[in-house]
Coordinates of C-alpha atoms in Angstrom, one line a residue:
M5 CA 42.8 -53.3 60.9
R6 CA 43.6 -54.0 64.5
R7 CA 47.2 -53.5 65.7
T8 CA 47.4 -57.1 67.1
E9 CA 45.9 -58.1 63.2
W10 CA 48.7 -56.2 61.8
L11 CA 51.4 -56.8 64.4
Q12 CA 50.6 -61.1 63.3
E13 CA 50.7 -60.0 59.8
T14 CA 54.7 -59.1 60.0
R15 CA 55.1 -62.3 61.9
L16 CA 53.5 -64.4 59.5
M17 CA 56.0 -62.4 57.0
R18 CA 59.0 -62.9 58.9
F19 CA 59.1 -66.4 59.3
E20 CA 58.7 -66.8 55.1
D21 CA 61.8 -65.2 56.1
A22 CA 63.0 -67.0 58.4
Y23 CA 62.0 -70.4 56.9
T24 CA 63.0 -69.6 53.6
G25 CA 66.9 -69.0 55.0
W26 CA 66.5 -72.1 56.8
T27 CA 65.5 -74.7 53.9
Q28 CA 68.2 -73.1 51.5
S29 CA 70.8 -73.6 54.4
R30 CA 71.3 -70.1 54.8
L31 CA 70.5 -69.7 58.3
T32 CA 70.4 -72.2 61.6
Q33 CA 67.5 -72.8 63.6
E34 CA 68.6 -71.3 65.8
E35 CA 69.1 -67.6 63.6
A36 CA 66.0 -68.3 62.3
A37 CA 64.2 -69.0 65.6
D38 CA 66.4 -65.2 66.4
L39 CA 64.7 -63.8 63.7
L40 CA 61.2 -64.5 64.7
G41 CA 62.2 -64.0 68.6
V42 CA 61.4 -67.3 69.6
C43 CA 63.2 -70.3 70.7
S44 CA 64.5 -73.0 68.6
R45 CA 61.9 -76.1 69.7
T46 CA 59.0 -73.2 68.9
F47 CA 60.4 -72.6 65.2
R48 CA 60.6 -76.6 64.8
R49 CA 56.6 -76.2 66.1
Y50 CA 56.2 -73.5 63.6
V51 CA 57.5 -75.8 60.5
D52 CA 55.5 -78.4 61.4
R53 CA 51.8 -76.5 61.3
Y54 CA 53.3 -74.7 58.3
E55 CA 54.6 -77.7 56.2
E56 CA 51.0 -79.1 57.9
A57 CA 48.6 -76.1 56.5
G58 CA 50.3 -73.2 55.2
L59 CA 50.1 -69.4 57.0
E60 CA 46.7 -70.1 57.9
G61 CA 48.6 -72.8 60.6
L62 CA 50.5 -70.1 62.6
R63 CA 47.3 -68.0 63.0
D64 CA 47.2 -67.1 66.8
R65 CA 43.9 -68.4 67.7
R66 CA 43.9 -67.0 71.0
L67 CA 42.9 -63.1 69.5
S68 CA 39.3 -64.9 69.4
E69 CA 39.1 -67.6 71.9
V70 CA 39.9 -67.5 75.3
S71 CA 41.7 -70.1 76.8
H72 CA 39.3 -72.8 78.5
R73 CA 42.9 -73.4 81.2
K74 CA 42.8 -70.5 82.4
A75 CA 42.5 -70.7 86.1
P76 CA 38.7 -68.7 87.8
V77 CA 39.5 -65.8 89.6
D78 CA 38.2 -67.3 93.3
E79 CA 41.1 -70.5 92.7
V80 CA 43.6 -67.6 92.5
I81 CA 42.1 -65.4 95.3
E82 CA 42.1 -68.5 97.3
L83 CA 45.2 -69.8 96.7
V84 CA 46.9 -66.4 97.8
D85 CA 45.1 -66.6 100.9
Q86 CA 45.8 -69.1 101.9
Y87 CA 49.5 -68.8 101.2
R88 CA 49.4 -65.1 103.6
A89 CA 47.1 -67.3 106.2
H90 CA 49.5 -69.9 107.1
H91 CA 52.5 -70.2 104.8
G92 CA 53.6 -67.4 105.2
G93 CA 58.1 -67.4 104.2
W94 CA 57.7 -70.9 103.2
N95 CA 59.5 -71.4 99.8
V96 CA 57.4 -71.8 96.8
R97 CA 58.8 -75.1 96.3
H98 CA 58.0 -76.0 99.7
F99 CA 54.5 -74.8 99.6
H100 CA 53.7 -76.1 96.3
S101 CA 54.4 -79.6 97.6
W102 CA 51.6 -78.7 100.9
Y103 CA 49.6 -77.9 97.8
R104 CA 49.8 -81.0 95.8
R105 CA 49.4 -83.2 98.8
D106 CA 46.3 -81.0 100.1
G107 CA 44.6 -81.9 96.5
G108 CA 45.5 -79.3 94.5
R109 CA 46.3 -79.8 90.5
R110 CA 48.2 -77.0 88.7
S111 CA 51.6 -77.1 88.4
Y112 CA 54.9 -76.0 89.8
T113 CA 55.4 -72.5 87.9
W114 CA 51.3 -71.9 87.8
V115 CA 51.4 -71.4 91.6
K116 CA 55.3 -69.8 91.4
N117 CA 54.1 -67.1 88.7
T118 CA 50.5 -66.3 90.8
L119 CA 52.1 -66.1 94.3
Q120 CA 55.2 -63.7 92.8
G121 CA 52.6 -61.7 90.3
A122 CA 50.6 -61.1 94.2
G123 CA 53.7 -59.9 95.6
V124 CA 53.5 -62.2 98.5
V125 CA 56.4 -64.5 97.6
K126 CA 60.2 -62.4 96.2
R127 CA 61.7 -63.1 92.3
A128 CA 65.1 -64.7 93.1
P129 CA 67.9 -62.7 91.5
R130 CA 68.8 -63.3 88.2
R131 CA 72.2 -65.6 88.2
G132 CA 75.0 -64.2 86.5
A133 CA 74.8 -65.2 82.9
H134 CA 78.9 -65.8 81.3
R135 CA 80.1 -63.0 79.5
K136 CA 81.6 -63.4 75.7
R137 CA 82.1 -61.1 72.8
R138 CA 78.8 -60.7 70.8
E139 CA 78.9 -61.9 67.2
A140 CA 77.4 -59.1 65.1
A141 CA 73.5 -60.1 63.5
P142 CA 73.1 -62.5 60.8
W143 CA 70.9 -60.3 58.9
P144 CA 70.1 -56.7 58.4
G145 CA 67.2 -55.4 60.2
M146 CA 67.4 -58.1 63.0
L147 CA 69.0 -55.7 65.3
L148 CA 69.3 -51.9 65.1
H149 CA 71.6 -49.3 67.5
Q150 CA 70.2 -45.7 68.6
D151 CA 71.9 -43.3 69.9
G152 CA 73.3 -39.7 70.5
S153 CA 76.5 -37.7 70.7
T154 CA 76.6 -34.7 72.4
H155 CA 79.5 -32.5 70.8
E156 CA 81.8 -29.2 69.8
W157 CA 80.6 -29.8 66.2
V158 CA 80.9 -26.3 64.4
P159 CA 83.0 -23.9 67.1
G160 CA 80.8 -22.3 69.7
K161 CA 78.5 -24.9 69.0
R162 CA 77.0 -28.4 70.3
W163 CA 74.5 -30.1 69.2
D164 CA 74.0 -33.6 69.7
L165 CA 74.3 -36.2 66.6
V166 CA 71.3 -39.0 66.0
V167 CA 71.9 -42.3 64.7
T168 CA 70.4 -44.9 63.7
M169 CA 72.4 -48.0 62.3
D170 CA 72.7 -51.7 62.0
D171 CA 74.5 -54.3 63.9
A172 CA 74.8 -56.4 60.8
T173 CA 76.6 -54.9 58.2
N174 CA 77.4 -51.0 60.2
E175 CA 75.0 -49.0 58.0
H176 CA 74.0 -45.6 58.6
Y177 CA 70.1 -45.7 58.2
S178 CA 69.5 -42.3 59.7
M179 CA 72.0 -39.7 60.8
F180 CA 70.8 -35.8 61.9
F181 CA 72.3 -32.9 63.8
C182 CA 69.3 -31.6 66.5
A183 CA 69.5 -29.2 69.5
E184 CA 69.3 -32.2 72.0
E185 CA 68.7 -35.5 71.7
G186 CA 65.1 -36.5 73.0
T187 CA 61.6 -38.4 72.7
R188 CA 61.3 -36.7 69.1
S189 CA 64.3 -36.8 67.8
S190 CA 64.0 -40.6 68.3
F191 CA 60.9 -41.1 67.1
R192 CA 62.5 -39.2 63.8
G193 CA 65.2 -41.9 63.6
V194 CA 62.9 -44.6 63.2
R195 CA 60.7 -43.0 61.0
E196 CA 63.0 -42.5 58.7
V197 CA 64.9 -46.3 58.5
I198 CA 60.5 -47.8 58.6
E199 CA 60.6 -45.0 55.3
S200 CA 63.6 -46.6 53.6
R201 CA 63.8 -50.3 54.1
G202 CA 60.6 -51.2 56.1
L203 CA 59.9 -52.3 59.9
F204 CA 62.7 -54.1 62.1
C205 CA 62.6 -56.6 64.6
S206 CA 64.7 -55.2 67.3
L207 CA 66.4 -51.6 69.1
Y208 CA 69.7 -51.5 70.9
T209 CA 69.5 -48.4 73.0
D210 CA 70.9 -46.6 76.6
R211 CA 69.1 -46.2 79.3
A212 CA 68.4 -42.6 78.4
S213 CA 65.5 -40.9 79.9
H214 CA 62.9 -40.6 76.4
Y215 CA 63.6 -44.4 75.9
W216 CA 63.5 -46.1 79.3
H217 CA 62.2 -45.3 83.3
T218 CA 64.4 -46.6 85.4
P219 CA 63.3 -46.0 89.0
E220 CA 67.0 -46.2 90.5
A221 CA 69.9 -44.9 89.3
G222 CA 72.3 -47.4 87.8
G223 CA 69.4 -50.3 88.2
K224 CA 67.3 -52.3 86.2
V225 CA 64.8 -50.6 83.6
D226 CA 61.0 -50.4 84.4
R227 CA 59.3 -52.0 81.2
K228 CA 55.6 -51.7 83.3
N229 CA 56.3 -48.1 83.2
P230 CA 57.0 -47.3 79.4
T231 CA 57.9 -43.7 78.1
Q232 CA 56.4 -42.5 74.8
F233 CA 59.0 -44.1 72.9
S234 CA 59.2 -47.6 74.0
R235 CA 54.6 -47.3 74.1
A236 CA 55.4 -46.9 70.2
M237 CA 57.8 -49.4 69.8
K238 CA 55.6 -51.7 71.2
Q239 CA 52.5 -50.8 68.9
L240 CA 55.0 -51.3 66.0
G241 CA 55.8 -55.0 66.8
I242 CA 59.9 -53.6 67.7
E243 CA 61.7 -54.8 70.4
M244 CA 63.8 -52.9 72.7
I245 CA 66.8 -53.8 74.4
P246 CA 68.3 -51.3 77.0
A247 CA 72.5 -51.4 77.4
Y248 CA 73.4 -51.7 80.6
S249 CA 77.3 -50.6 80.2
P250 CA 79.4 -48.4 77.8
Q251 CA 80.9 -51.9 76.3
A252 CA 77.9 -53.3 75.6
R253 CA 77.0 -50.7 73.0
G254 CA 80.8 -50.7 71.6
R255 CA 79.8 -50.8 67.8
S256 CA 77.7 -47.7 68.2
E257 CA 80.2 -46.1 71.1
R258 CA 83.3 -46.4 68.2
A259 CA 81.5 -44.9 65.7
F260 CA 80.7 -41.4 67.2
K261 CA 84.2 -41.5 68.3
T262 CA 85.4 -41.7 64.5
H263 CA 82.5 -39.4 63.3
Q264 CA 84.0 -37.1 66.1
D265 CA 87.1 -36.5 64.5
R266 CA 86.0 -37.1 61.1
L267 CA 83.5 -34.7 61.0
V268 CA 84.5 -31.6 62.6
K269 CA 87.1 -31.5 60.2
E270 CA 84.8 -32.1 57.2
L271 CA 82.0 -29.3 58.4
A272 CA 85.0 -27.0 58.9
V273 CA 86.4 -27.4 55.9
A274 CA 82.9 -26.8 53.9
G275 CA 83.0 -23.4 56.2
I276 CA 79.7 -24.8 57.8
T277 CA 78.4 -23.0 61.3
D278 CA 74.9 -23.3 60.9
R279 CA 72.7 -26.8 62.0
Q280 CA 70.2 -27.3 59.1
A281 CA 73.6 -26.8 56.4
A282 CA 75.4 -29.2 58.4
N283 CA 72.0 -31.5 58.2
E284 CA 72.6 -31.0 54.8
Y285 CA 76.3 -32.2 53.7
L286 CA 75.3 -35.3 56.6
R287 CA 72.7 -36.4 54.1
T288 CA 74.2 -35.7 50.8
R289 CA 77.7 -36.4 51.2
Y290 CA 79.1 -37.8 54.7
L291 CA 76.4 -40.2 55.0
P292 CA 77.1 -41.7 51.4
A293 CA 80.5 -41.6 52.1
W294 CA 80.8 -42.9 55.5
N295 CA 77.8 -46.1 54.4
G296 CA 80.8 -46.4 51.3
E297 CA 83.5 -46.6 52.9
F298 CA 82.8 -48.9 56.2
M299 CA 80.0 -51.0 55.4
R300 CA 80.5 -54.4 55.6
P301 CA 78.5 -57.1 54.2
S302 CA 76.2 -59.4 56.5
R303 CA 77.3 -63.2 57.8
E304 CA 74.4 -64.0 56.2
E305 CA 72.8 -63.5 53.1
G306 CA 68.8 -62.5 53.8
C307 CA 67.1 -59.3 55.2
A308 CA 65.1 -59.3 58.4
F309 CA 63.4 -56.0 57.0
V310 CA 59.8 -56.4 56.5
P311 CA 57.8 -53.1 54.4
C312 CA 55.2 -51.2 56.2
R313 CA 51.6 -51.9 54.5
D314 CA 50.0 -49.7 56.0
R315 CA 52.0 -46.4 56.8
S316 CA 49.3 -43.9 57.5
V317 CA 49.4 -45.4 60.9
L318 CA 53.0 -44.0 61.3
D319 CA 51.9 -40.5 62.3
D320 CA 49.6 -41.3 65.1
I321 CA 52.1 -44.4 66.6
L322 CA 55.9 -42.3 66.3
C323 CA 54.6 -39.3 68.3
E324 CA 53.6 -38.4 71.8
H325 CA 50.2 -39.6 73.7
H326 CA 48.7 -38.2 76.5
E327 CA 45.8 -38.9 78.3
R328 CA 43.0 -35.8 79.6
T329 CA 39.5 -35.7 80.6
V330 CA 37.5 -33.4 78.8
R331 CA 36.2 -30.0 80.8
P332 CA 32.4 -29.0 81.4
D333 CA 32.9 -26.2 78.8
N334 CA 33.6 -29.3 75.9
C335 CA 37.7 -28.1 75.6
V336 CA 40.5 -29.7 76.8
R337 CA 43.5 -28.2 77.9
Y338 CA 47.5 -29.1 77.2
N339 CA 50.4 -27.0 77.6
R340 CA 49.2 -23.8 78.3
R341 CA 46.7 -24.4 75.1
V342 CA 42.9 -25.0 74.8
L343 CA 41.7 -27.1 72.5
Q344 CA 37.7 -26.6 71.7
I345 CA 36.4 -30.1 70.0
P346 CA 33.9 -29.8 67.9
A347 CA 30.4 -30.6 67.5
D348 CA 30.0 -33.6 65.8
R349 CA 27.1 -36.1 64.4
H350 CA 28.0 -38.9 66.9
R351 CA 27.5 -37.2 70.4
C352 CA 26.2 -33.8 71.8
H353 CA 29.4 -33.4 73.7
Y354 CA 31.8 -35.2 75.5
V355 CA 32.1 -33.8 79.1
K356 CA 33.8 -35.8 81.6
A357 CA 34.8 -38.1 78.7
R358 CA 39.2 -39.8 78.7
V359 CA 40.2 -38.3 75.6
K360 CA 43.7 -38.3 74.3
V361 CA 46.0 -35.7 72.6
L362 CA 48.4 -37.0 69.8
D363 CA 51.2 -34.1 69.3
Y364 CA 52.9 -34.3 66.4
P365 CA 56.8 -33.7 65.6
D366 CA 55.9 -31.2 63.2
G367 CA 53.5 -29.4 66.2
T368 CA 50.5 -30.1 65.3
L369 CA 47.7 -31.6 67.6
A370 CA 44.9 -34.5 67.5
I371 CA 42.7 -35.3 69.7
H372 CA 41.3 -38.9 70.1
H373 CA 38.4 -40.8 71.4
G374 CA 39.2 -44.4 71.4
P375 CA 39.5 -44.6 67.3
R376 CA 38.4 -42.0 66.5
E377 CA 39.7 -38.5 65.3
L378 CA 38.1 -35.8 66.6
A379 CA 40.2 -32.9 65.7
R380 CA 43.2 -31.6 64.7
Y381 CA 44.9 -28.1 65.5
D382 CA 48.1 -26.0 64.9
A383 CA 51.0 -25.2 66.9
W384 CA 49.1 -22.7 68.3
G385 CA 46.0 -24.8 69.4
K386 CA 43.7 -23.5 66.4
L387 CA 40.8 -25.9 64.8
M388 CA 42.3 -26.6 61.2
V389 CA 40.0 -25.1 58.7
E390 CA 38.9 -28.8 57.6
Y391 CA 37.4 -29.4 60.7
A392 CA 36.3 -25.9 61.8
K393 CA 34.1 -25.8 58.1
A394 CA 32.2 -29.0 59.4
A395 CA 31.1 -27.7 63.0
A396 CA 30.1 -24.8 61.3

């Protein structure tokens, strides 16, 4: 199943949950639309199409068809060149008025997006939003938080505690200590949630470098330059939301304050000093007790989690992807390791081909050429037995 088709099936399953919640008056139109990541007007259109043709009426036909309204490339180039040559400095509204008087047929929005996309017109700064306290998400699985806290959890040792929690219920789905918070720890937290509950809608994080690229300190995140983690979330269909202040992460910050007070004392009473034992204590004792005490019911009855139909794809998504060019000796160099591509029946060699090295959390590696896996290697770069036998 292609990724686009997989995402469409997930969207259809979420729509059924949203539609049921709305028809049973457990969700408002705005909450049902938010569950799907669309506006209320789009949700009403979905409802009309669903009631007329069922789920088939919601399938996105754009996956197999090219829009007949797409502007030809020559028209786009002509418009941008015209603006550059004769109208530099004009605002878009003025230029569009002249464009329509001169026989142009395109809308103001199309002209504005075309000029902004070409870089000849700057985007206007966003107006300041009215601030108010945000209510918790109505359903579990609509919005999750993930964050880490560096602290001296046992005497003389500083570890990072990584927590993935639900905004609607305050339930902690994943909680563990690691040497340093980063891409792999974030992958682990998300995977534990998906395996135990299913796919969720959105994830709220700070702007740490493994979540986002931020060109300027304290500035906006660069959504066009994804990190390994944000690339994986996009593949899974999970929306990422960056936080721009500690106050925006108030729920997780308050939880960490409690953890730093309670966990230090409990680990000391239990006589735990190493990280492995501390993680076992979290899993068996602390986490169940925390959820039992601090979990709260969601505002509305329902659940936004969607079962992950094909868990085998998680291995290849929740890992690091790095592009490489195959060398003349049919090898790929990655992190001071030389990975030999074995012979196969599809090609004589892969010299100069662009391949993708997948670096899994357990240290093993794989080389993919397009959708095909060419080989797997252990943490030292040695070809695994099954591939070595096939090449012999």
